[in-house]
PDB file of C-alpha atoms and ligand atoms in Angstrom:
ATOM      1  CA  UNK K   1     -40.198  -6.102  -3.088  1.00 58.00           C
ATOM      2  CA  UNK K   2     -37.346  -5.408  -0.706  1.00 65.00           C
ATOM      3  CA  UNK K   3     -33.967  -5.064  -2.317  1.00 64.00           C
ATOM      4  CA  UNK K   4     -31.117  -7.085  -0.845  1.00 68.00           C
ATOM      5  CA  UNK K   5     -28.812  -4.907   1.243  1.00 85.00           C
ATOM      6  CA  UNK K   6     -25.602  -3.604  -0.236  1.00 97.00           C
ATOM      7  CA  UNK K   7     -22.787  -5.843   0.825  1.00 98.00           C
ATOM      8  CA  UNK K   8     -19.041  -5.598   0.899  1.00 98.00           C
ATOM      9  CA  UNK K   9     -16.273  -7.906   2.003  1.00 98.00           C
ATOM     10  CA  UNK K  10     -13.013  -7.807   3.877  1.00 98.00           C
ATOM     11  CA  UNK K  11     -10.873 -10.365   2.053  1.00 97.00           C
ATOM     12  CA  UNK K  12      -7.461 -10.931   3.600  1.00 95.00           C
ATOM     13  CA  UNK K  13      -5.073 -13.383   1.959  1.00 93.00           C
ATOM     14  CA  UNK K  14      -3.370 -15.368   4.714  1.00 91.00           C
ATOM     15  CA  UNK K  15      -0.002 -15.096   3.003  1.00 84.00           C
ATOM     16  CA  UNK K  16       1.490 -13.141   5.890  1.00 80.00           C
ATOM     17  CA  UNK K  17       0.524 -10.969   8.827  1.00 83.00           C
ATOM     18  CA  UNK K  18      -1.452  -7.780   8.296  1.00 92.00           C
ATOM     19  CA  UNK K  19       0.736  -4.714   7.921  1.00 93.00           C
ATOM     20  CA  UNK K  20      -0.123  -1.034   8.123  1.00 96.00           C
ATOM     21  CA  UNK K  21      -0.897  -0.873   4.400  1.00 94.00           C
ATOM     22  CA  UNK K  22      -3.460  -3.703   4.409  1.00 93.00           C
ATOM     23  CA  UNK K  23      -4.892  -2.386   7.667  1.00 97.00           C
ATOM     24  CA  UNK K  24      -5.489   1.043   6.132  1.00 97.00           C
ATOM     25  CA  UNK K  25      -7.425  -0.488   3.229  1.00 97.00           C
ATOM     26  CA  UNK K  26      -9.519  -2.614   5.590  1.00 98.00           C
ATOM     27  CA  UNK K  27     -10.270   0.389   7.766  1.00 98.00           C
ATOM     28  CA  UNK K  28     -11.410   2.419   4.740  1.00 98.00           C
ATOM     29  CA  UNK K  29     -13.600  -0.448   3.568  1.00 98.00           C
ATOM     30  CA  UNK K  30     -15.106  -0.908   7.026  1.00 98.00           C
ATOM     31  CA  UNK K  31     -15.780   2.820   7.532  1.00 98.00           C
ATOM     32  CA  UNK K  32     -17.449   3.152   4.145  1.00 98.00           C
ATOM     33  CA  UNK K  33     -19.614   0.122   4.894  1.00 98.00           C
ATOM     34  CA  UNK K  34     -20.607   1.089   8.406  1.00 98.00           C
ATOM     35  CA  UNK K  35     -21.374   4.648   7.348  1.00 97.00           C
ATOM     36  CA  UNK K  36     -23.645   3.491   4.551  1.00 96.00           C
ATOM     37  CA  UNK K  37     -25.177   0.568   6.457  1.00 96.00           C
ATOM     38  CA  UNK K  38     -23.814  -2.155   4.194  1.00 97.00           C
ATOM     39  CA  UNK K  39     -23.410  -5.744   5.309  1.00 97.00           C
ATOM     40  CA  UNK K  40     -19.806  -6.933   5.707  1.00 98.00           C
ATOM     41  CA  UNK K  41     -18.636 -10.470   4.888  1.00 98.00           C
ATOM     42  CA  UNK K  42     -15.231 -11.597   6.078  1.00 98.00           C
ATOM     43  CA  UNK K  43     -13.626 -13.877   3.511  1.00 98.00           C
ATOM     44  CA  UNK K  44     -10.291 -15.607   3.882  1.00 96.00           C
ATOM     45  CA  UNK K  45      -8.647 -15.987   0.456  1.00 95.00           C
ATOM     46  CA  UNK K  46      -6.718 -19.123   1.224  1.00 94.00           C
ATOM     47  CA  UNK K  47      -6.576 -20.954  -2.099  1.00 92.00           C
ATOM     48  CA  UNK K  48      -3.265 -19.477  -3.135  1.00 77.00           C
ATOM     49  CA  UNK K  49      -1.486 -22.748  -2.280  1.00 71.00           C
ATOM     50  CA  UNK K  50       2.227 -22.288  -1.647  1.00 74.00           C
ATOM     51  CA  UNK K  51       1.969 -18.693  -0.505  1.00 79.00           C
ATOM     52  CA  UNK K  52      -0.456 -19.458   2.323  1.00 79.00           C
ATOM     53  CA  UNK K  53       1.192 -19.377   5.739  1.00 80.00           C
ATOM     54  CA  UNK K  54      -0.185 -21.539   8.498  1.00 81.00           C
ATOM     55  CA  UNK K  55      -1.675 -19.493  11.302  1.00 89.00           C
ATOM     56  CA  UNK K  56      -1.895 -16.368   9.138  1.00 90.00           C
ATOM     57  CA  UNK K  57      -5.694 -16.546   8.833  1.00 92.00           C
ATOM     58  CA  UNK K  58      -6.145 -16.599  12.607  1.00 94.00           C
ATOM     59  CA  UNK K  59      -3.608 -13.839  12.930  1.00 93.00           C
ATOM     60  CA  UNK K  60      -5.447 -11.684  10.366  1.00 94.00           C
ATOM     61  CA  UNK K  61      -8.771 -12.167  12.163  1.00 96.00           C
ATOM     62  CA  UNK K  62      -7.158 -11.372  15.472  1.00 95.00           C
ATOM     63  CA  UNK K  63      -5.467  -8.246  14.066  1.00 96.00           C
ATOM     64  CA  UNK K  64      -8.736  -6.992  12.578  1.00 97.00           C
ATOM     65  CA  UNK K  65     -10.633  -7.517  15.825  1.00 97.00           C
ATOM     66  CA  UNK K  66      -7.853  -5.898  17.815  1.00 97.00           C
ATOM     67  CA  UNK K  67      -8.092  -2.814  15.615  1.00 97.00           C
ATOM     68  CA  UNK K  68     -11.801  -2.638  16.406  1.00 98.00           C
ATOM     69  CA  UNK K  69     -13.213  -3.876  13.093  1.00 98.00           C
ATOM     70  CA  UNK K  70     -16.057  -6.365  12.934  1.00 98.00           C
ATOM     71  CA  UNK K  71     -18.189  -8.082  10.317  1.00 98.00           C
ATOM     72  CA  UNK K  72     -21.686  -9.488   9.921  1.00 97.00           C
ATOM     73  CA  UNK K  73     -20.924 -12.815   8.307  1.00 97.00           C
ATOM     74  CA  UNK K  74     -17.981 -15.213   8.161  1.00 96.00           C
ATOM     75  CA  UNK K  75     -15.148 -15.919   8.259  1.00 97.00           C
ATOM     76  CA  UNK K  76     -15.793 -17.834   5.054  1.00 97.00           C
ATOM     77  CA  UNK K  77     -12.785 -19.780   3.791  1.00 97.00           C
ATOM     78  CA  UNK K  78     -12.295 -20.106   0.047  1.00 97.00           C
ATOM     79  CA  UNK K  79     -10.913 -23.604   0.556  1.00 95.00           C
ATOM     80  CA  UNK K  80     -14.408 -24.664   1.697  1.00 96.00           C
ATOM     81  CA  UNK K  81     -15.938 -23.501  -1.594  1.00 97.00           C
ATOM     82  CA  UNK K  82     -13.953 -25.438  -4.180  1.00 97.00           C
ATOM     83  CA  UNK K  83     -17.095 -27.063  -5.560  1.00 97.00           C
ATOM     84  CA  UNK K  84     -18.495 -23.676  -6.598  1.00 98.00           C
ATOM     85  CA  UNK K  85     -15.293 -22.747  -8.405  1.00 98.00           C
ATOM     86  CA  UNK K  86     -15.311 -26.125 -10.156  1.00 97.00           C
ATOM     87  CA  UNK K  87     -18.837 -25.496 -11.443  1.00 98.00           C
ATOM     88  CA  UNK K  88     -17.787 -22.144 -12.864  1.00 98.00           C
ATOM     89  CA  UNK K  89     -14.687 -23.642 -14.493  1.00 98.00           C
ATOM     90  CA  UNK K  90     -16.787 -26.411 -16.053  1.00 97.00           C
ATOM     91  CA  UNK K  91     -19.204 -23.867 -17.418  1.00 98.00           C
ATOM     92  CA  UNK K  92     -16.417 -21.818 -19.009  1.00 98.00           C
ATOM     93  CA  UNK K  93     -14.973 -25.007 -20.518  1.00 97.00           C
ATOM     94  CA  UNK K  94     -18.345 -26.036 -21.843  1.00 97.00           C
ATOM     95  CA  UNK K  95     -18.825 -22.632 -23.435  1.00 98.00           C
ATOM     96  CA  UNK K  96     -15.302 -22.767 -24.900  1.00 97.00           C
ATOM     97  CA  UNK K  97     -14.352 -19.491 -23.250  1.00 98.00           C
ATOM     98  CA  UNK K  98     -11.183 -20.945 -21.765  1.00 98.00           C
ATOM     99  CA  UNK K  99      -8.426 -23.085 -23.258  1.00 98.00           C
ATOM    100  CA  UNK K 100      -5.680 -25.384 -21.969  1.00 97.00           C
ATOM    101  CA  UNK K 101      -2.246 -23.841 -21.575  1.00 95.00           C
ATOM    102  CA  UNK K 102       1.008 -25.711 -20.980  1.00 94.00           C
ATOM    103  CA  UNK K 103       3.317 -22.723 -20.736  1.00 90.00           C
ATOM    104  CA  UNK K 104       5.931 -22.853 -17.991  1.00 80.00           C
ATOM    105  CA  UNK K 105       4.868 -23.559 -14.478  1.00 61.00           C
ATOM    106  CA  UNK K 106       6.481 -20.429 -13.130  1.00 69.00           C
ATOM    107  CA  UNK K 107       4.533 -18.228 -15.491  1.00 62.00           C
ATOM    108  CA  UNK K 108       1.301 -19.991 -14.646  1.00 47.00           C
ATOM    109  CA  UNK K 109       1.958 -19.721 -10.930  1.00 50.00           C
ATOM    110  CA  UNK K 110       2.663 -16.037 -11.205  1.00 61.00           C
ATOM    111  CA  UNK K 111      -0.529 -15.528 -13.115  1.00 55.00           C
ATOM    112  CA  UNK K 112      -2.550 -17.659 -10.723  1.00 49.00           C
ATOM    113  CA  UNK K 113      -1.633 -15.592  -7.687  1.00 53.00           C
ATOM    114  CA  UNK K 114      -3.254 -12.310  -6.836  1.00 49.00           C
ATOM    115  CA  UNK K 115      -1.181 -10.177  -9.202  1.00 49.00           C
ATOM    116  CA  UNK K 116       1.145  -8.511  -6.757  1.00 42.00           C
ATOM    117  CA  UNK K 117       4.119  -7.893  -9.039  1.00 40.00           C
ATOM    118  CA  UNK K 118       4.798  -4.168  -8.895  1.00 42.00           C
ATOM    119  CA  UNK K 119       5.414  -3.922 -12.595  1.00 45.00           C
ATOM    120  CA  UNK K 120       2.262  -5.942 -13.372  1.00 52.00           C
ATOM    121  CA  UNK K 121       2.565  -9.278 -15.110  1.00 61.00           C
ATOM    122  CA  UNK K 122       3.582  -9.603 -18.756  1.00 70.00           C
ATOM    123  CA  UNK K 123       0.867  -9.887 -21.397  1.00 81.00           C
ATOM    124  CA  UNK K 124       0.501 -13.556 -22.285  1.00 84.00           C
ATOM    125  CA  UNK K 125       1.452 -13.879 -25.950  1.00 83.00           C
ATOM    126  CA  UNK K 126      -1.292 -16.401 -26.711  1.00 87.00           C
ATOM    127  CA  UNK K 127       1.060 -19.330 -27.317  1.00 89.00           C
ATOM    128  CA  UNK K 128      -1.503 -22.014 -26.459  1.00 95.00           C
ATOM    129  CA  UNK K 129      -4.609 -20.280 -27.780  1.00 95.00           C
ATOM    130  CA  UNK K 130      -6.196 -22.508 -30.418  1.00 96.00           C
ATOM    131  CA  UNK K 131      -3.340 -24.985 -30.060  1.00 95.00           C
ATOM    132  CA  UNK K 132      -5.133 -27.999 -28.569  1.00 97.00           C
ATOM    133  CA  UNK K 133      -8.441 -29.594 -29.489  1.00 94.00           C
ATOM    134  CA  UNK K 134      -8.872 -31.096 -26.014  1.00 95.00           C
ATOM    135  CA  UNK K 135      -7.433 -30.945 -22.504  1.00 96.00           C
ATOM    136  CA  UNK K 136      -6.115 -34.453 -23.063  1.00 96.00           C
ATOM    137  CA  UNK K 137      -4.117 -33.358 -26.115  1.00 97.00           C
ATOM    138  CA  UNK K 138      -2.479 -30.636 -24.064  1.00 97.00           C
ATOM    139  CA  UNK K 139      -1.750 -33.022 -21.191  1.00 96.00           C
ATOM    140  CA  UNK K 140      -0.259 -35.579 -23.549  1.00 96.00           C
ATOM    141  CA  UNK K 141       2.171 -33.073 -25.003  1.00 94.00           C
ATOM    142  CA  UNK K 142       3.371 -31.650 -21.697  1.00 92.00           C
ATOM    143  CA  UNK K 143       3.065 -34.749 -19.522  1.00 93.00           C
ATOM    144  CA  UNK K 144       0.940 -32.982 -16.906  1.00 92.00           C
ATOM    145  CA  UNK K 145      -2.532 -31.494 -16.632  1.00 95.00           C
ATOM    146  CA  UNK K 146      -2.753 -28.085 -18.332  1.00 96.00           C
ATOM    147  CA  UNK K 147      -3.721 -24.806 -16.729  1.00 95.00           C
ATOM    148  CA  UNK K 148      -6.765 -23.005 -18.133  1.00 97.00           C
ATOM    149  CA  UNK K 149      -6.662 -19.540 -19.634  1.00 96.00           C
ATOM    150  CA  UNK K 150      -9.550 -17.234 -20.323  1.00 98.00           C
ATOM    151  CA  UNK K 151      -9.660 -16.177 -23.971  1.00 98.00           C
ATOM    152  CA  UNK K 152     -10.046 -12.408 -23.789  1.00 97.00           C
ATOM    153  CA  UNK K 153     -12.116 -11.019 -26.636  1.00 96.00           C
ATOM    154  CA  UNK K 154     -11.253  -7.796 -28.485  1.00 95.00           C
ATOM    155  CA  UNK K 155     -12.631  -4.406 -27.573  1.00 95.00           C
ATOM    156  CA  UNK K 156     -12.578  -1.916 -24.732  1.00 97.00           C
ATOM    157  CA  UNK K 157     -13.977  -2.371 -21.236  1.00 97.00           C
ATOM    158  CA  UNK K 158     -15.107   0.704 -19.289  1.00 97.00           C
ATOM    159  CA  UNK K 159     -14.389   0.374 -15.590  1.00 97.00           C
ATOM    160  CA  UNK K 160     -16.462   2.609 -13.342  1.00 96.00           C
ATOM    161  CA  UNK K 161     -14.388   3.232 -10.269  1.00 98.00           C
ATOM    162  CA  UNK K 162     -16.145   5.144  -7.508  1.00 98.00           C
ATOM    163  CA  UNK K 163     -12.856   6.509  -6.249  1.00 98.00           C
ATOM    164  CA  UNK K 164     -10.779   7.029  -9.388  1.00 96.00           C
ATOM    165  CA  UNK K 165     -13.498   7.758 -11.880  1.00 97.00           C
ATOM    166  CA  UNK K 166     -14.234   5.889 -15.096  1.00 97.00           C
ATOM    167  CA  UNK K 167     -11.366   4.575 -17.153  1.00 96.00           C
ATOM    168  CA  UNK K 168     -11.183   2.439 -20.209  1.00 96.00           C
ATOM    169  CA  UNK K 169      -8.977  -0.499 -20.951  1.00 94.00           C
ATOM    170  CA  UNK K 170      -8.410  -2.830 -23.864  1.00 95.00           C
ATOM    171  CA  UNK K 171      -7.885  -6.093 -21.992  1.00 95.00           C
ATOM    172  CA  UNK K 172      -6.927  -8.159 -25.058  1.00 93.00           C
ATOM    173  CA  UNK K 173      -4.076  -5.808 -25.865  1.00 91.00           C
ATOM    174  CA  UNK K 174      -3.080  -4.547 -22.432  1.00 91.00           C
ATOM    175  CA  UNK K 175      -3.642  -7.568 -20.212  1.00 91.00           C
ATOM    176  CA  UNK K 176      -3.896 -10.654 -22.417  1.00 91.00           C
ATOM    177  CA  UNK K 177      -5.432 -14.055 -21.728  1.00 94.00           C
ATOM    178  CA  UNK K 178      -5.230 -14.840 -18.023  1.00 94.00           C
ATOM    179  CA  UNK K 179      -5.168 -18.023 -15.982  1.00 93.00           C
ATOM    180  CA  UNK K 180      -8.389 -19.040 -14.259  1.00 97.00           C
ATOM    181  CA  UNK K 181      -7.264 -22.466 -12.982  1.00 96.00           C
ATOM    182  CA  UNK K 182      -3.906 -24.077 -12.349  1.00 93.00           C
ATOM    183  CA  UNK K 183      -2.991 -27.502 -13.707  1.00 91.00           C
ATOM    184  CA  UNK K 184      -3.833 -29.140 -10.390  1.00 91.00           C
ATOM    185  CA  UNK K 185      -7.363 -27.781 -10.702  1.00 90.00           C
ATOM    186  CA  UNK K 186      -6.919 -25.042  -8.104  1.00 93.00           C
ATOM    187  CA  UNK K 187      -8.899 -21.987  -9.154  1.00 97.00           C
ATOM    188  CA  UNK K 188      -6.878 -18.822  -9.735  1.00 95.00           C
ATOM    189  CA  UNK K 189      -7.505 -15.633  -7.792  1.00 95.00           C
ATOM    190  CA  UNK K 190      -9.488 -13.963 -10.601  1.00 97.00           C
ATOM    191  CA  UNK K 191     -11.991 -16.784 -10.891  1.00 98.00           C
ATOM    192  CA  UNK K 192     -12.439 -17.427  -7.167  1.00 98.00           C
ATOM    193  CA  UNK K 193     -13.051 -13.749  -6.444  1.00 98.00           C
ATOM    194  CA  UNK K 194     -15.722 -13.407  -9.114  1.00 98.00           C
ATOM    195  CA  UNK K 195     -17.501 -16.617  -8.115  1.00 98.00           C
ATOM    196  CA  UNK K 196     -17.452 -15.584  -4.462  1.00 98.00           C
ATOM    197  CA  UNK K 197     -18.400 -11.959  -4.948  1.00 98.00           C
ATOM    198  CA  UNK K 198     -21.330 -12.971  -7.164  1.00 98.00           C
ATOM    199  CA  UNK K 199     -22.457 -15.791  -4.873  1.00 98.00           C
ATOM    200  CA  UNK K 200     -22.192 -13.677  -1.718  1.00 97.00           C
ATOM    201  CA  UNK K 201     -24.114 -10.797  -3.273  1.00 97.00           C
ATOM    202  CA  UNK K 202     -21.166  -8.418  -2.990  1.00 98.00           C
ATOM    203  CA  UNK K 203     -22.197  -5.040  -4.386  1.00 98.00           C
ATOM    204  CA  UNK K 204     -19.183  -2.953  -3.386  1.00 98.00           C
ATOM    205  CA  UNK K 205     -15.509  -3.911  -3.650  1.00 98.00           C
ATOM    206  CA  UNK K 206     -12.903  -1.672  -2.065  1.00 98.00           C
ATOM    207  CA  UNK K 207      -9.248  -2.713  -2.337  1.00 98.00           C
ATOM    208  CA  UNK K 208      -5.719  -1.544  -3.046  1.00 96.00           C
ATOM    209  CA  UNK K 209      -4.975  -0.241  -6.525  1.00 95.00           C
ATOM    210  CA  UNK K 210      -2.384  -2.984  -6.997  1.00 93.00           C
ATOM    211  CA  UNK K 211      -5.502  -4.887  -8.082  1.00 95.00           C
ATOM    212  CA  UNK K 212      -6.679  -2.221 -10.503  1.00 95.00           C
ATOM    213  CA  UNK K 213      -5.956  -4.405 -13.541  1.00 94.00           C
ATOM    214  CA  UNK K 214      -8.042  -7.150 -12.010  1.00 96.00           C
ATOM    215  CA  UNK K 215     -11.247  -5.142 -12.367  1.00 98.00           C
ATOM    216  CA  UNK K 216     -11.554  -5.453 -16.184  1.00 98.00           C
ATOM    217  CA  UNK K 217     -10.523  -9.117 -16.006  1.00 97.00           C
ATOM    218  CA  UNK K 218     -13.124  -9.792 -13.378  1.00 98.00           C
ATOM    219  CA  UNK K 219     -15.783  -7.910 -15.328  1.00 98.00           C
ATOM    220  CA  UNK K 220     -15.089 -10.161 -18.315  1.00 98.00           C
ATOM    221  CA  UNK K 221     -15.513 -13.208 -16.095  1.00 98.00           C
ATOM    222  CA  UNK K 222     -18.801 -11.949 -14.668  1.00 98.00           C
ATOM    223  CA  UNK K 223     -20.130 -11.586 -18.198  1.00 98.00           C
ATOM    224  CA  UNK K 224     -18.745 -14.921 -19.346  1.00 98.00           C
ATOM    225  CA  UNK K 225     -20.495 -16.617 -16.426  1.00 98.00           C
ATOM    226  CA  UNK K 226     -23.796 -14.909 -17.207  1.00 98.00           C
ATOM    227  CA  UNK K 227     -23.438 -12.707 -14.123  1.00 98.00           C
ATOM    228  CA  UNK K 228     -23.053  -9.352 -15.854  1.00 97.00           C
ATOM    229  CA  UNK K 229     -25.857  -7.878 -13.713  1.00 97.00           C
ATOM    230  CA  UNK K 230     -23.835  -8.522 -10.584  1.00 97.00           C
ATOM    231  CA  UNK K 231     -20.680  -6.600 -11.424  1.00 98.00           C
ATOM    232  CA  UNK K 232     -19.968  -4.668  -8.219  1.00 98.00           C
ATOM    233  CA  UNK K 233     -19.025  -1.046  -7.734  1.00 98.00           C
ATOM    234  CA  UNK K 234     -15.260  -0.811  -7.480  1.00 98.00           C
ATOM    235  CA  UNK K 235     -13.132   1.491  -5.333  1.00 98.00           C
ATOM    236  CA  UNK K 236      -9.379   1.161  -5.819  1.00 98.00           C
ATOM    237  CA  UNK K 237      -7.339   3.095  -3.276  1.00 97.00           C
ATOM    238  CA  UNK K 238      -3.658   3.998  -3.697  1.00 95.00           C
ATOM    239  CA  UNK K 239      -1.319   1.941  -1.561  1.00 94.00           C
ATOM    240  CA  UNK K 240       0.915   2.817   1.318  1.00 94.00           C
ATOM    241  CA  UNK K 241       4.542   2.884   0.164  1.00 94.00           C
ATOM    242  CA  UNK K 242       7.913   3.065   1.857  1.00 93.00           C
ATOM    243  CA  UNK K 243      10.216   6.115   1.651  1.00 92.00           C
ATOM    244  CA  UNK K 244      11.612   4.662  -1.614  1.00 92.00           C
ATOM    245  CA  UNK K 245       8.176   4.858  -3.231  1.00 91.00           C
ATOM    246  CA  UNK K 246       7.752   1.101  -3.428  1.00 91.00           C
ATOM    247  CA  UNK K 247       4.816  -0.782  -1.987  1.00 89.00           C
ATOM    248  CA  UNK K 248       5.149  -1.343   1.772  1.00 88.00           C
ATOM    249  CA  UNK K 249       6.905  -4.666   2.322  1.00 85.00           C
ATOM    250  CA  UNK K 250       9.512  -6.429   4.396  1.00 84.00           C
ATOM    251  CA  UNK K 251      12.318  -4.403   2.821  1.00 88.00           C
ATOM    252  CA  UNK K 252      10.985  -1.374   4.714  1.00 87.00           C
ATOM    253  CA  UNK K 253      11.384  -3.086   8.057  1.00 86.00           C
ATOM    254  CA  UNK K 254       8.690  -4.654  10.145  1.00 90.00           C
ATOM    255  CA  UNK K 255       5.407  -2.810   9.649  1.00 92.00           C
ATOM    256  CA  UNK K 256       3.166  -5.677  10.712  1.00 94.00           C
ATOM    257  CA  UNK K 257       0.502  -4.828  13.255  1.00 95.00           C
ATOM    258  CA  UNK K 258       1.834  -7.685  15.408  1.00 93.00           C
ATOM    259  CA  UNK K 259       5.197  -5.967  15.559  1.00 95.00           C
ATOM    260  CA  UNK K 260       3.771  -2.718  16.952  1.00 96.00           C
ATOM    261  CA  UNK K 261       1.432  -4.617  19.221  1.00 95.00           C
ATOM    262  CA  UNK K 262       4.415  -6.476  20.622  1.00 95.00           C
ATOM    263  CA  UNK K 263       6.070  -3.144  21.343  1.00 95.00           C
ATOM    264  CA  UNK K 264       3.097  -1.957  23.337  1.00 96.00           C
ATOM    265  CA  UNK K 265       1.572   0.354  20.711  1.00 97.00           C
ATOM    266  CA  UNK K 266      -2.187   0.624  21.273  1.00 97.00           C
ATOM    267  CA  UNK K 267      -4.769  -0.185  18.604  1.00 97.00           C
ATOM    268  CA  UNK K 268      -6.060   3.375  19.035  1.00 97.00           C
ATOM    269  CA  UNK K 269      -2.696   4.798  18.101  1.00 97.00           C
ATOM    270  CA  UNK K 270      -2.533   2.700  14.960  1.00 98.00           C
ATOM    271  CA  UNK K 271      -6.089   3.588  14.001  1.00 98.00           C
ATOM    272  CA  UNK K 272      -5.249   7.280  14.472  1.00 98.00           C
ATOM    273  CA  UNK K 273      -2.352   6.928  12.018  1.00 97.00           C
ATOM    274  CA  UNK K 274      -4.462   4.985   9.510  1.00 98.00           C
ATOM    275  CA  UNK K 275      -7.212   7.593   9.816  1.00 98.00           C
ATOM    276  CA  UNK K 276      -4.724  10.368   9.133  1.00 97.00           C
ATOM    277  CA  UNK K 277      -3.612   8.405   6.077  1.00 97.00           C
ATOM    278  CA  UNK K 278      -7.263   8.384   4.992  1.00 98.00           C
ATOM    279  CA  UNK K 279      -7.481  12.153   5.143  1.00 97.00           C
ATOM    280  CA  UNK K 280      -9.052  12.454   8.602  1.00 96.00           C
ATOM    281  CA  UNK K 281      -7.897  14.328  11.653  1.00 90.00           C
ATOM    282  CA  UNK K 282      -7.992  11.727  14.394  1.00 91.00           C
ATOM    283  CA  UNK K 283      -5.755  13.043  17.182  1.00 93.00           C
ATOM    284  CA  UNK K 284      -3.440  10.756  19.116  1.00 95.00           C
ATOM    285  CA  UNK K 285      -5.762   7.787  19.476  1.00 96.00           C
ATOM    286  CA  UNK K 286      -9.028   6.779  17.843  1.00 97.00           C
ATOM    287  CA  UNK K 287     -11.490   3.910  17.667  1.00 98.00           C
ATOM    288  CA  UNK K 288     -12.928   2.923  14.264  1.00 98.00           C
ATOM    289  CA  UNK K 289     -16.477   3.301  15.591  1.00 97.00           C
ATOM    290  CA  UNK K 290     -15.817   6.963  16.428  1.00 96.00           C
ATOM    291  CA  UNK K 291     -14.684   7.690  12.878  1.00 98.00           C
ATOM    292  CA  UNK K 292     -17.707   6.303  11.033  1.00 98.00           C
ATOM    293  CA  UNK K 293     -19.591   9.567  10.688  1.00 97.00           C
ATOM    294  CA  UNK K 294     -16.493  11.547   9.762  1.00 96.00           C
ATOM    295  CA  UNK K 295     -15.150   9.300   7.041  1.00 98.00           C
ATOM    296  CA  UNK K 296     -15.231  10.994   3.652  1.00 98.00           C
ATOM    297  CA  UNK K 297     -14.100   9.011   0.635  1.00 97.00           C
ATOM    298  CA  UNK K 298     -13.469  12.214  -1.317  1.00 97.00           C
ATOM    299  CA  UNK K 299     -10.915  13.300   1.314  1.00 97.00           C
ATOM    300  CA  UNK K 300      -8.825  10.140   0.899  1.00 97.00           C
ATOM    301  CA  UNK K 301      -5.495  11.083  -0.711  1.00 96.00           C
ATOM    302  CA  UNK K 302      -5.429  10.536  -4.465  1.00 95.00           C
ATOM    303  CA  UNK K 303      -1.801   9.479  -4.477  1.00 94.00           C
ATOM    304  CA  UNK K 304       0.279   7.036  -2.465  1.00 94.00           C
ATOM    305  CA  UNK K 305       0.778   7.563   1.245  1.00 94.00           C
ATOM    306  CA  UNK K 306       4.342   7.272   2.537  1.00 95.00           C
ATOM    307  CA  UNK K 307       5.207   5.316   5.660  1.00 94.00           C
ATOM    308  CA  UNK K 308       8.087   7.453   6.833  1.00 93.00           C
ATOM    309  CA  UNK K 309      10.087   8.118   9.974  1.00 92.00           C
ATOM    310  CA  UNK K 310       7.520  10.587  11.301  1.00 93.00           C
ATOM    311  CA  UNK K 311       4.776   7.953  11.067  1.00 95.00           C
ATOM    312  CA  UNK K 312       7.015   5.535  12.939  1.00 94.00           C
ATOM    313  CA  UNK K 313       7.717   8.170  15.601  1.00 95.00           C
ATOM    314  CA  UNK K 314       4.018   8.863  15.960  1.00 95.00           C
ATOM    315  CA  UNK K 315       3.327   5.169  16.571  1.00 95.00           C
ATOM    316  CA  UNK K 316       6.140   4.684  19.035  1.00 93.00           C
ATOM    317  CA  UNK K 317       5.375   7.963  20.805  1.00 84.00           C
ATOM    318  CA  UNK K 318       8.824   9.450  20.327  1.00 71.00           C
TER     319      UNK K 318
HETATM  320  N1  LIG G   1      -7.152 -11.150  -1.029  1.00 59.88           N
HETATM  321  C1  LIG G   1      -6.691 -10.046  -1.813  1.00 59.88           C
HETATM  322  C2  LIG G   1      -5.556  -9.353  -1.105  1.00 59.88           C
HETATM  323  O1  LIG G   1      -5.375  -9.526   0.093  1.00 59.88           O
HETATM  324  C3  LIG G   1      -7.796  -9.046  -2.057  1.00 59.88           C
HETATM  325  C4  LIG G   1      -8.591  -9.470  -3.222  1.00 59.88           C
HETATM  326  C5  LIG G   1      -9.696  -8.516  -3.595  1.00 59.88           C
HETATM  327  O2  LIG G   1     -10.029  -7.610  -2.809  1.00 59.88           O
HETATM  328  O3  LIG G   1     -10.237  -8.691  -4.673  1.00 59.88           O
HETATM  329  O4  LIG G   1      -4.800  -8.659  -1.746  1.00 59.88           O
END
């Protein structure tokens, strides 16, 4: 019997243009995949309602192609897969693994987004756990449809991370019950990612370590959905930060690829910088395809990479 090929995904969220930090993670993912002969699916994570910016999906695809990255399947848009998420939500409801929650909208929205807060989100205190017999009871009390939270069971989860090594976490104590669907029925990031990764046969997930805490949550969801055999291999890479040590963002100035592109910086120049940030010597210009054989995951820096003035000078050729 032939085994299905190993498969990974590039999964941009169209919440803004790609910046150097995202681009570095995508390049690492692509190099690892192309070196090992894995299939690559391009998935646009566009269910995060209010944060989605129109045109950002096209821009992300264009930026990735411009850099010289490609993929074997997609783009697949999460918004075209709502039926699959609904089935998973219904199954979790049926199995009583989730419960209605009417806690403040802001808290639910925060929890429903890819958890990008730098300090991580607060542990949900369990206010609504065991509080309502039915969804209708919860809706009656709050006057609107409730969100759904996954009831995290006690005990440790061991996360095998191919980059960081194995670590253990006690999700009930450290992370708490998390939202899997908003009141309007929109699936939350954690649920959509697990449903998609399982359905698409994703075997290897490489992403920024801002999503480190998502791994144990997602493992719990795989198991709850009877998909424990499909838990992927995880690789969480440290992020690119600004000179102040905080995650690269607008406050550090414009580090979007589009910005450098507009200033005449070549894709090769950017790839050379990203490659350097991945522990490779890539000269002044490089194409992703030329780096495939040289990429070495064990040479990727173990700590954050700083986008500083010398990186900016390198890009602008000054
Ligand atoms: N779409 C997420 C992001 O851009 C990545 C999610 C994931 O890799 O699990 O941060």
